XYZ file of C-alpha atoms in Angstrom:
719
model
C 9.856 -24.409 -16.572
C 6.612 -25.399 -18.137
C 5.233 -25.033 -14.484
C 7.379 -22.584 -13.764
C 5.338 -20.504 -16.418
C 2.000 -21.506 -15.652
C 2.568 -20.640 -11.658
C 3.241 -16.485 -12.855
C 0.774 -16.405 -14.819
C -1.547 -17.574 -12.308
C -0.357 -14.628 -10.574
C 0.465 -12.410 -12.284
C -2.159 -9.921 -13.030
C -3.543 -8.508 -16.228
C -2.080 -5.210 -17.027
C -3.859 -2.416 -16.397
C -5.624 -0.027 -19.421
C -8.972 0.595 -18.721
C -8.374 4.298 -18.529
C -10.477 7.334 -17.449
C -8.596 9.588 -19.242
C -10.991 12.880 -20.334
C -15.266 12.874 -18.374
C -17.378 11.106 -18.519
C -20.110 13.484 -20.689
C -18.054 15.600 -23.537
C -20.487 18.345 -23.657
C -22.396 18.962 -19.838
C -24.884 21.734 -19.464
C -26.333 23.261 -15.872
C -28.873 21.348 -14.385
C -31.678 23.034 -13.769
C -33.229 22.355 -10.506
C -35.110 25.683 -9.827
C -38.355 23.774 -10.369
C -37.753 20.127 -9.335
C -38.012 18.787 -5.904
C -34.892 18.775 -3.703
C -33.043 16.045 -4.060
C -32.010 13.918 -0.957
C -28.466 13.989 0.068
C -26.487 10.537 -0.499
C -26.708 8.095 1.932
C -23.959 7.997 4.569
C -23.588 4.970 7.084
C -24.051 6.609 10.521
C -25.834 9.729 9.611
C -28.628 9.226 11.402
C -27.201 9.009 14.837
C -26.026 11.867 17.295
C -22.690 12.710 17.801
C -20.590 11.210 20.282
C -18.396 13.346 23.303
C -14.902 13.041 22.418
C -11.908 13.270 26.036
C -8.987 15.319 24.879
C -7.270 14.596 27.533
C -4.427 11.714 27.819
C -4.340 9.613 31.197
C -1.114 8.054 31.647
C -2.247 4.181 30.927
C -5.088 5.545 28.901
C -5.449 4.521 24.930
C -4.355 7.216 22.760
C -7.083 9.641 22.167
C -7.143 8.817 18.720
C -8.093 5.506 19.503
C -10.831 6.527 21.572
C -11.673 8.747 17.804
C -12.098 5.702 16.430
C -14.083 3.628 19.060
C -16.662 6.873 18.948
C -17.017 6.729 15.267
C -17.742 1.981 15.812
C -19.884 2.416 18.165
C -21.725 5.166 16.327
C -21.833 2.668 13.709
C -23.696 0.306 15.360
C -22.070 -2.595 12.585
C -21.385 -5.931 14.243
C -17.783 -6.469 14.665
C -16.815 -9.368 11.871
C -13.263 -10.447 12.933
C -12.563 -12.340 16.034
C -11.302 -9.359 18.233
C -12.885 -8.419 21.724
C -15.607 -8.879 22.716
C -15.179 -13.112 21.760
C -16.886 -15.678 23.101
C -15.904 -19.382 23.190
C -19.027 -20.567 22.229
C -18.601 -18.576 18.188
C -14.809 -19.117 18.456
C -15.522 -23.025 19.156
C -17.684 -23.397 15.970
C -15.504 -21.537 14.019
C -12.616 -24.127 15.010
C -15.139 -26.905 14.493
C -16.018 -25.801 10.590
C -12.467 -24.852 9.731
C -10.652 -27.954 11.407
C -11.123 -30.449 7.887
C -9.254 -27.202 6.437
C -6.862 -27.349 8.652
C -6.115 -31.068 7.962
C -5.618 -30.951 3.968
C -2.582 -28.304 4.640
C -0.039 -30.973 4.638
C -0.697 -33.149 1.145
C 1.430 -36.030 0.279
C 3.516 -34.024 -1.848
C 4.767 -32.393 1.240
C 4.861 -35.601 3.430
C 7.073 -37.943 0.379
C 10.345 -36.053 1.807
C 9.347 -36.257 5.304
C 8.942 -39.322 5.782
C 5.674 -39.474 7.150
C 2.421 -40.854 5.327
C -1.500 -40.109 5.047
C -1.750 -42.996 8.122
C 0.775 -40.634 10.310
C -1.058 -38.016 9.802
C -4.729 -39.052 10.395
C -3.293 -39.841 13.633
C -1.444 -36.907 13.817
C -4.909 -34.868 13.519
C -6.746 -36.594 16.059
C -4.249 -36.231 18.484
C -4.536 -32.708 17.910
C -8.101 -32.541 17.601
C -8.814 -34.761 20.876
C -5.140 -32.001 22.692
C -7.652 -28.735 21.587
C -12.195 -30.023 21.112
C -13.487 -31.696 24.315
C -16.410 -34.156 23.219
C -19.072 -31.283 23.724
C -17.536 -28.918 20.828
C -16.407 -26.740 23.733
C -12.284 -25.625 23.776
C -9.829 -27.022 25.862
C -8.056 -23.875 27.462
C -5.245 -25.568 28.609
C -3.906 -26.343 24.927
C -0.922 -24.189 23.590
C -2.858 -23.723 20.451
C -5.906 -22.037 22.632
C -4.560 -18.955 24.376
C -2.731 -18.146 20.667
C -6.053 -18.292 18.600
C -7.774 -16.530 21.288
C -5.425 -13.613 20.791
C -5.637 -14.105 16.891
C -7.889 -10.827 15.734
C -9.441 -12.205 12.188
C -10.688 -15.728 10.819
C -7.431 -15.645 8.822
C -5.499 -15.354 11.372
C -7.237 -17.938 13.578
C -7.010 -20.619 10.307
C -3.114 -19.896 10.027
C -2.890 -20.566 14.052
C -4.583 -23.973 13.637
C -2.090 -25.017 10.621
C 0.726 -24.424 12.553
C -0.182 -26.289 15.498
C -1.194 -29.153 13.098
C 1.795 -29.122 11.617
C 3.726 -28.817 14.984
C 1.880 -31.916 16.054
C 2.769 -33.718 12.734
C 6.097 -32.821 12.621
C 6.934 -33.015 16.042
C 8.606 -36.799 15.638
C 10.158 -35.227 13.102
C 12.106 -32.583 13.382
C 14.551 -32.760 16.621
C 15.356 -30.155 19.219
C 18.456 -29.565 18.064
C 16.758 -27.649 14.746
C 14.852 -25.766 17.397
C 18.149 -24.658 18.973
C 19.801 -23.999 15.824
C 16.717 -21.852 14.472
C 16.310 -19.927 18.020
C 20.349 -18.145 17.468
C 19.226 -17.854 13.354
C 16.317 -15.631 14.264
C 18.433 -13.077 16.063
C 16.941 -10.481 14.830
C 17.758 -7.526 17.298
C 20.222 -5.917 14.781
C 19.286 -5.354 11.567
C 21.305 -2.565 11.191
C 24.355 -5.106 10.388
C 22.633 -6.736 7.385
C 24.397 -3.424 5.688
C 28.206 -3.587 6.325
C 29.172 -2.006 3.225
C 26.526 1.197 4.682
C 27.890 1.055 8.129
C 31.174 2.354 6.808
C 30.060 5.651 5.678
C 29.823 8.140 7.682
C 26.212 9.328 6.977
C 24.205 12.219 8.529
C 20.437 11.844 9.108
C 18.615 15.063 8.135
C 15.272 14.830 9.789
C 12.977 17.336 7.946
C 9.360 17.372 9.583
C 6.412 18.955 10.533
C 2.909 18.953 8.901
C 1.714 18.793 5.718
C 2.672 21.946 3.750
C 5.456 23.315 5.366
C 8.469 22.957 2.861
C 9.898 19.915 4.055
C 10.066 17.657 0.957
C 10.871 21.172 -1.382
C 14.298 21.649 1.541
C 15.191 17.755 1.157
C 14.765 18.272 -3.011
C 16.956 21.483 -2.759
C 19.702 19.245 -1.365
C 19.268 16.208 -3.860
C 19.092 19.391 -6.919
C 22.201 20.160 -5.579
C 24.333 16.987 -5.071
C 26.143 15.582 -7.927
C 25.359 12.183 -7.386
C 21.335 11.174 -5.309
C 18.053 9.437 -5.098
C 14.464 10.208 -4.284
C 12.585 7.231 -3.068
C 9.256 8.106 -2.241
C 5.746 6.459 -1.210
C 3.833 6.342 -4.864
C 5.090 5.604 -8.756
C 3.265 9.093 -9.802
C 5.450 11.429 -6.833
C 8.683 9.753 -8.248
C 7.746 10.377 -11.869
C 6.719 13.522 -10.531
C 10.323 14.018 -9.003
C 12.124 13.053 -12.106
C 9.963 15.474 -14.301
C 11.309 18.389 -12.017
C 14.794 17.446 -12.251
C 14.794 16.907 -16.016
C 13.469 20.904 -16.073
C 15.527 21.836 -14.138
C 18.570 20.541 -16.352
C 19.653 17.490 -14.369
C 20.299 14.105 -15.749
C 17.974 12.074 -13.796
C 16.815 8.482 -13.995
C 13.374 7.163 -12.932
C 13.338 3.318 -11.450
C 9.514 2.337 -10.948
C 7.989 -1.469 -10.858
C 6.679 -0.794 -14.738
C 9.238 1.720 -15.513
C 12.815 2.406 -16.036
C 14.366 5.329 -17.770
C 18.336 6.022 -17.100
C 19.959 8.501 -19.102
C 22.341 8.362 -21.864
C 25.705 9.465 -22.754
C 26.303 10.117 -18.664
C 26.609 8.653 -15.861
C 26.590 10.920 -13.184
C 22.790 11.374 -12.586
C 20.154 11.688 -10.197
C 17.909 8.544 -9.353
C 14.025 9.103 -8.649
C 12.314 5.709 -7.907
C 9.522 3.894 -5.224
C 10.885 2.968 -1.580
C 11.005 -0.503 -2.564
C 13.686 0.286 -5.443
C 16.185 2.132 -3.429
C 19.379 1.060 -4.469
C 21.459 -0.424 -1.887
C 24.512 -1.227 -3.674
C 25.415 2.417 -5.133
C 27.408 5.273 -3.219
C 25.081 8.476 -3.092
C 25.866 12.430 -2.284
C 22.272 12.748 -0.921
C 19.107 10.250 -0.611
C 15.917 12.184 0.245
C 13.414 9.111 2.078
C 9.723 10.662 1.927
C 6.682 10.187 3.612
C 8.957 8.200 6.818
C 6.017 7.860 9.059
C 5.214 4.544 6.759
C 8.299 2.840 8.570
C 5.635 1.702 10.981
C 3.008 0.193 8.277
C 2.425 -3.579 8.475
C 2.371 -3.904 4.795
C 5.233 -1.569 3.388
C 6.854 -0.432 7.130
C 9.647 -2.596 5.989
C 10.712 -1.139 2.706
C 11.380 2.675 4.821
C 13.448 0.680 7.315
C 15.269 -0.936 4.505
C 15.822 2.243 2.633
C 16.691 3.918 6.042
C 19.370 1.246 7.356
C 20.876 0.471 3.877
C 20.756 3.458 1.962
C 24.778 4.380 1.250
C 24.644 7.872 1.117
C 26.465 10.654 2.987
C 23.686 12.763 3.609
C 20.599 11.078 4.186
C 17.316 13.281 4.151
C 13.898 11.682 5.368
C 10.309 13.368 5.611
C 7.563 13.308 7.698
C 5.524 13.555 10.509
C 6.930 14.737 13.890
C 5.757 12.199 15.439
C 8.581 9.952 13.727
C 11.175 11.501 15.675
C 11.507 8.861 18.419
C 12.081 6.380 16.183
C 14.737 8.240 13.866
C 16.516 9.672 16.733
C 16.529 6.049 18.899
C 17.742 4.528 14.953
C 20.178 7.155 14.393
C 21.728 6.053 17.859
C 22.195 2.369 16.936
C 23.854 2.571 14.209
C 26.021 5.591 14.898
C 25.316 7.927 12.859
C 24.478 11.978 13.145
C 20.900 13.133 13.749
C 20.260 16.693 12.509
C 15.937 18.051 13.495
C 14.840 20.698 10.730
C 11.896 21.580 12.049
C 8.960 23.010 9.702
C 5.283 25.046 10.538
C 2.210 24.962 7.661
C 3.508 27.874 4.514
C -0.503 28.673 4.532
C -3.479 28.314 7.388
C -5.680 25.168 7.327
C -8.979 25.714 9.318
C -12.165 23.231 9.894
C -14.748 25.006 9.305
C -18.078 24.937 11.210
C -20.409 24.095 8.192
C -20.903 21.237 6.315
C -21.346 20.741 1.933
C -24.758 19.736 2.444
C -25.701 19.750 -1.817
C -23.213 19.625 -4.505
C -24.763 22.555 -5.893
C -22.518 24.590 -2.614
C -18.995 23.090 -4.091
C -16.593 25.960 -5.680
C -13.565 25.815 -7.890
C -10.533 23.631 -6.135
C -12.577 21.207 -3.965
C -11.645 17.916 -3.673
C -14.209 15.273 -2.358
C -12.578 12.381 -0.349
C -14.125 8.828 -0.872
C -12.522 5.247 -0.257
C -14.026 2.929 -3.331
C -14.072 2.955 -6.933
C -17.652 2.721 -7.092
C -18.158 5.844 -4.983
C -15.623 7.808 -6.502
C -17.282 7.634 -9.957
C -20.623 8.258 -8.935
C -19.683 11.174 -7.368
C -17.723 12.441 -10.511
C -20.677 12.094 -12.657
C -23.591 13.605 -9.685
C -20.763 16.889 -9.318
C -20.408 17.360 -13.228
C -24.176 16.654 -13.781
C -25.341 19.606 -10.913
C -22.256 21.731 -11.385
C -21.945 21.177 -15.579
C -18.148 21.710 -14.669
C -15.471 19.040 -15.156
C -14.728 17.110 -12.336
C -10.917 15.074 -12.440
C -10.512 11.815 -10.941
C -7.665 9.900 -8.537
C -6.875 7.122 -6.649
C -4.676 3.938 -5.889
C -5.589 1.689 -9.060
C -5.235 4.129 -11.567
C -2.366 3.844 -14.641
C 0.060 6.208 -13.448
C 0.276 7.886 -16.445
C -3.712 8.488 -15.677
C -3.364 9.873 -12.464
C -0.715 12.096 -13.769
C -3.009 13.230 -16.390
C -5.616 13.924 -14.376
C -3.596 15.792 -11.484
C -2.226 18.411 -14.306
C -6.222 18.966 -15.792
C -7.267 19.918 -11.792
C -4.152 21.918 -11.588
C -4.319 23.409 -14.694
C -6.505 26.652 -13.891
C -7.387 27.634 -17.241
C -9.938 24.339 -18.074
C -13.121 23.502 -16.964
C -11.899 21.098 -14.378
C -12.520 22.480 -11.301
C -13.302 20.017 -8.671
C -11.718 16.694 -8.053
C -12.791 13.249 -6.287
C -9.715 10.894 -4.963
C -8.834 8.779 -2.823
C -6.300 8.999 0.033
C -3.877 8.636 -2.227
C -3.628 12.781 -2.555
C -2.375 11.940 1.105
C 0.636 10.942 -0.302
C 2.255 13.324 -1.215
C 0.839 14.691 -4.593
C 0.789 17.906 -5.416
C -2.599 18.819 -6.217
C -3.958 22.335 -5.842
C -6.961 21.919 -3.466
C -8.386 24.561 -1.676
C -10.957 22.807 0.565
C -10.585 18.786 1.396
C -14.428 17.358 1.900
C -14.806 14.342 3.766
C -17.475 12.029 1.935
C -17.321 9.685 5.076
C -14.815 9.078 7.695
C -14.418 5.007 7.512
C -12.902 2.691 4.840
C -12.094 -0.624 4.480
C -9.236 -1.964 5.472
C -8.818 -5.641 4.131
C -10.292 -6.791 7.248
C -13.398 -4.632 8.307
C -14.961 -1.249 7.637
C -13.024 0.624 9.767
C -12.739 4.379 11.023
C -9.818 6.863 9.372
C -6.913 7.257 11.921
C -6.084 10.626 13.187
C -2.826 10.413 10.949
C -4.487 9.600 8.150
C -7.282 12.211 8.336
C -4.433 14.786 9.292
C -2.965 14.049 6.709
C -5.370 14.097 3.858
C -6.672 17.037 4.780
C -3.854 18.893 5.543
C -3.387 18.516 1.445
C -6.003 22.193 1.371
C -4.449 25.056 0.730
C -1.778 23.741 -0.957
C 1.479 26.566 -1.085
C 2.824 25.280 -3.842
C 2.358 22.235 -6.282
C 4.400 20.605 -8.650
C 3.833 22.644 -11.450
C 4.781 26.220 -10.267
C 7.786 24.196 -8.218
C 9.405 23.425 -12.083
C 9.142 27.582 -12.790
C 10.095 28.366 -9.681
C 13.801 29.273 -7.927
C 13.802 30.952 -4.966
C 12.626 29.571 -1.641
C 8.922 28.039 -1.501
C 8.053 31.476 -0.018
C 9.323 33.879 -2.771
C 6.701 33.461 -5.092
C 4.554 36.361 -4.390
C 1.419 34.177 -4.905
C -1.174 35.406 -2.521
C -1.598 33.238 0.723
C -3.959 30.470 0.569
C -6.120 29.539 3.278
C -7.106 26.024 3.268
C -10.435 24.805 4.823
C -11.031 21.105 5.753
C -15.291 19.712 6.416
C -17.219 17.064 5.544
C -20.463 16.161 3.860
C -22.039 15.045 7.299
C -22.813 16.546 10.113
C -22.479 14.063 12.331
C -18.716 13.407 10.770
C -17.769 16.768 11.163
C -17.302 16.614 15.350
C -14.977 14.060 14.081
C -12.850 16.111 11.779
C -12.745 18.505 14.792
C -11.569 16.427 17.409
C -8.817 14.891 15.371
C -7.128 17.904 13.795
C -7.195 18.671 17.950
C -5.585 15.536 18.940
C -2.060 15.108 19.103
C -1.369 11.613 17.442
C 0.369 8.748 19.313
C 4.057 9.175 18.645
C 6.357 5.664 16.363
C 8.022 3.998 18.314
C 8.718 1.012 16.535
C 10.064 0.156 12.960
C 9.001 -2.772 11.246
C 11.075 -5.428 9.929
C 10.298 -8.665 8.043
C 13.070 -11.586 7.658
C 15.060 -11.327 5.451
C 15.436 -13.968 2.239
C 18.335 -15.326 3.006
C 17.748 -15.947 6.988
C 13.898 -17.532 5.892
C 16.707 -19.954 3.206
C 19.278 -20.665 6.277
C 16.583 -21.596 8.888
C 14.547 -23.870 6.205
C 17.893 -25.836 5.130
C 17.518 -27.331 9.095
C 13.584 -28.617 8.314
C 13.185 -31.714 6.308
C 12.793 -30.793 2.356
C 9.599 -30.150 1.383
C 8.391 -28.634 4.637
C 5.326 -25.784 4.318
C 6.907 -22.448 3.357
C 4.108 -21.760 5.821
C 5.420 -23.412 8.600
C 8.784 -22.033 8.218
C 7.398 -18.255 8.167
C 5.519 -18.770 11.141
C 7.713 -20.317 13.201
C 10.565 -17.662 12.562
C 8.284 -15.419 12.835
C 7.546 -16.982 16.837
C 10.431 -17.571 17.424
C 12.428 -14.524 16.411
C 14.368 -12.384 19.265
C 14.203 -8.548 17.725
C 14.068 -5.341 19.918
C 12.210 -2.863 21.315
C 13.121 -0.596 18.422
C 11.428 -3.671 15.815
C 8.379 -4.573 15.045
C 8.985 -8.449 13.172
C 5.999 -8.540 10.523
C 4.769 -11.188 7.678
C 2.010 -9.784 5.590
C -1.315 -11.326 5.162
C -0.657 -12.244 1.106
C 2.769 -13.171 2.022
C 1.342 -16.188 4.423
C -1.514 -16.927 1.260
C 0.674 -16.908 -1.745
C 3.143 -19.500 0.096
C -0.039 -22.149 0.543
C -1.038 -21.377 -2.710
C 2.218 -22.247 -4.075
C 2.833 -25.255 -1.951
C 1.079 -27.695 -4.494
C 4.182 -26.505 -6.980
C 7.723 -28.082 -7.176
C 9.381 -25.222 -6.502
C 13.114 -23.992 -4.057
C 12.267 -21.588 -1.294
C 14.375 -19.266 -2.981
C 11.844 -19.631 -5.657
C 8.960 -19.531 -3.326
C 10.019 -16.213 -2.223
C 10.203 -14.801 -5.338
C 6.727 -15.505 -6.208
C 5.564 -14.621 -2.501
C 6.556 -10.968 -3.681
C 4.663 -10.683 -6.767
C 1.610 -8.579 -6.958
C -1.499 -10.798 -7.188
C -4.979 -10.205 -6.524
C -5.603 -13.063 -3.811
C -9.559 -12.717 -4.525
C -9.172 -14.054 -7.660
C -6.940 -16.960 -7.280
C -7.991 -18.215 -10.077
C -5.151 -20.848 -12.215
C -5.679 -20.725 -15.932
C -3.886 -20.282 -19.263
C -2.895 -17.239 -19.567
C -5.406 -15.791 -21.822
C -8.517 -18.017 -22.006
C -11.357 -15.399 -23.060
C -14.249 -17.473 -24.877
C -15.040 -14.006 -27.147
C -13.508 -10.605 -27.893
C -16.658 -8.012 -27.592
C -15.823 -6.233 -30.546
C -18.973 -4.188 -30.611
C -18.380 -2.735 -27.511
C -16.451 -0.193 -29.779
C -19.440 0.774 -31.868
C -21.420 1.734 -28.280
C -21.328 5.108 -27.092
C -19.728 6.502 -24.144
C -21.589 8.831 -23.540
C -24.897 6.970 -23.019
C -22.937 3.618 -21.378
C -20.375 4.554 -19.367
C -20.855 3.731 -15.363
C -22.160 1.140 -16.106
C -20.609 -1.750 -14.591
C -21.503 -4.441 -17.993
C -20.563 -1.836 -20.406
C -16.747 -1.478 -17.829
C -16.822 -5.158 -17.688
C -16.876 -5.786 -21.606
C -13.803 -3.027 -21.642
C -11.714 -4.715 -19.242
C -12.331 -8.034 -21.436
C -11.294 -6.080 -24.470
C -8.449 -4.545 -23.209
C -6.652 -7.531 -22.168
C -7.242 -9.225 -25.503
C -5.968 -6.490 -27.230
C -3.174 -6.442 -24.695
C -2.214 -10.167 -24.730
C 1.689 -9.459 -25.750
C 2.234 -6.680 -22.775
C 0.765 -9.187 -20.421
C 3.093 -12.297 -22.055
C 5.719 -9.586 -21.242
C 5.333 -8.654 -18.256
C 5.126 -12.279 -17.194
C 8.601 -13.066 -19.646
C 10.167 -9.776 -17.343
C 8.828 -11.858 -13.710
C 10.392 -14.981 -15.015
C 14.013 -13.428 -15.708
C 14.102 -12.171 -12.361
C 13.524 -15.829 -10.773
C 17.312 -15.863 -10.558
C 18.326 -12.517 -9.550
C 21.349 -12.292 -11.914
C 20.847 -9.067 -13.159
C 19.954 -5.854 -11.201
C 17.253 -3.660 -11.730
C 19.505 -0.577 -11.881
C 20.618 -2.320 -15.385
C 17.861 -1.339 -18.447
C 15.856 -4.887 -19.646
C 15.131 -5.413 -23.033
C 11.314 -3.411 -23.491
C 9.496 -4.053 -26.945
C 8.676 -0.655 -28.972
C 4.952 -0.791 -28.090
C 6.240 -0.106 -24.159
C 8.718 1.371 -23.840
C 6.998 4.539 -26.384
C 3.471 3.675 -25.485
C 2.754 1.775 -28.334
C -0.942 0.821 -28.858
C -1.486 1.219 -25.094
C -1.098 5.096 -25.230
C -3.291 4.722 -28.536
C -5.870 2.971 -26.997
C -6.793 6.321 -24.305
C -9.472 7.689 -26.761
C -11.270 4.350 -25.968
C -11.635 5.022 -22.588
C -12.373 8.470 -22.481
C -16.291 7.770 -21.681
C -15.134 6.478 -18.203
C -14.063 2.988 -17.790
C -13.384 2.191 -14.543
C -9.696 0.074 -13.707
C -10.330 -3.376 -11.722
C -6.973 -3.839 -10.591
C -7.159 -5.107 -6.691
C -7.150 -2.112 -3.819
C -5.576 -2.510 -0.770
C -6.083 -0.730 2.525
C -2.680 0.963 2.184
C -2.505 2.806 -1.478
C 1.039 1.309 -3.275
C 0.417 -2.170 -1.805
C 0.496 -4.434 -4.397
C 3.323 -1.586 -6.397
C 4.908 -2.088 -3.296
C 5.602 -5.653 -3.830
C 6.439 -5.985 -7.903
C 9.243 -3.557 -6.684
C 10.260 -5.623 -3.724
C 11.055 -7.921 -6.130
C 12.959 -6.043 -8.707
C 15.427 -4.588 -5.841
C 15.625 -8.050 -3.629
C 18.887 -8.550 -5.583
C 20.550 -5.427 -4.077
C 20.444 -6.562 -0.747
C 23.996 -6.295 0.288
C 26.178 -9.542 1.362
C 27.325 -9.782 4.467
């Protein structure tokens, strides 16, 4: 247990409590720029290059149009390709392989070998044979090697290293693992029919209602009307904030409602007939519902979280299942319905308010108008924009991004939506494109590229449309709570949404994106279920690395044309980090679903802070706000003050390891956690603008998804 506790403490992230609750400047004055020299606009990547022409026609064998837009952006940026994708030279690849070979040799440790029947000499011999089969004497690669083709197809250095490790382990285990093992494995990894993993759901006569249309078309509103009219229903959304928003709406309508997210569970008292609002990873699969609503269904193709949407669609036991998303999801939804034998009804929607891409850009911050939202893709950029906007306009600016605590995001959204205060502007990440209801009049892209976890990449056409479509919102959650009739009956003046950029060269890309038809979604992402992985692991000698087993499953699995098998990079990395710890496959799989900050893969005690910087409390937030040293001190101080919360989160994690408690039962929470306690009372400390340092991901809510999946793992139906 001591080792298990250290492992959980090693991976568990500190509770994020650095909240940017209010503005960084309590008393703002409009800056007098009459006699001051004109300020240069913020530098953005690629602003000195001319726009490139775009072709809007699609040939029969040509790439999707959105790929041309992305390729044009990459070419305009003139940035070197930092991955090993094409074009990729053998010379560069050979140098990287030679550099990584020593680390590959260390992937098999004595601890792993003691149960396999191999010793260090055997491994050294296998490594020498593997090296000779891949690398010539002149350090060039042998093209006839089985590993050569695989590493040539890899797109990132991490994938190349994983391929090298897998083929080396194959060479080491070739005398230990029999052909019978591989044959038995091939039988187990038949993943062509994932819907058969949910036999209880297959006994329910389901009707799938597809609400498809662009953003701000009322599709989610109609689905929620069906949910509100049901006796027992469930809403599953992509964000905790969105789940909390639906929860508050149902409570305001007088309906008893439960809330299940990765960090909060609320269950109504004195009744067993209530609705449920949760994140997709937390959707109950062993409970019968009248109506289920699955929002943002287009994320079913997402490599990191798509499995959660696939599992929800295939496994939820509801008579009516309402899925909401983009039109391009219809092919995969219809195909899945045919495979499951479910009835499919399509509801098409059009935008309730016009959306225009304007021909001008926002050159200076003084041109901003009430209701404007500037979109950026890093916390530093967003906080810089916030401060500059407040200094130049003398008005408040709200801020929203993925790693903000849910209560802070909700507060910032409420401040921006309230027309009777000074919060006229909003800066936010692509989190606002995930269904958050904000009264945005004009969406302004600060730039059209973002870091996707591997490299700096341009936004895709669906991303641009999803974010830009938030302009001219017809109705927000606040107005929905007070509304009774249909979304078109509230009598407000029609709002026109506008989309533009701060860089004139980026404007061309935005215009082309809205004219381009995004490619259809034809596959749903799945991951191998835990039970299957355990069965395959039982075929191998005890101590076989989980990374090897996952890679073997991925390579040997059989899937149909409807599904795309995927094992996330974080899962592979965490599995590798845990190889030194004596855990069962069951527990290893549990830990791979924990939220992990891989860039800071440190180990140590639960709390090891040399000193607590209490002097930070004496600093003036108005003067120190935005300085990295000040923000780091606040981070350290908050960790120290919330040690009890970190310990409680660790205990909760350890309780989940045995899967004996269903997440649908309320957990015992301390008063400080349940009622807010000191966590909420400390919000005054961060009104100066402290930044949350929680890890960011290329897909908003990725870390959230893994934590929720941990708690929902016990609900998988057993055949």
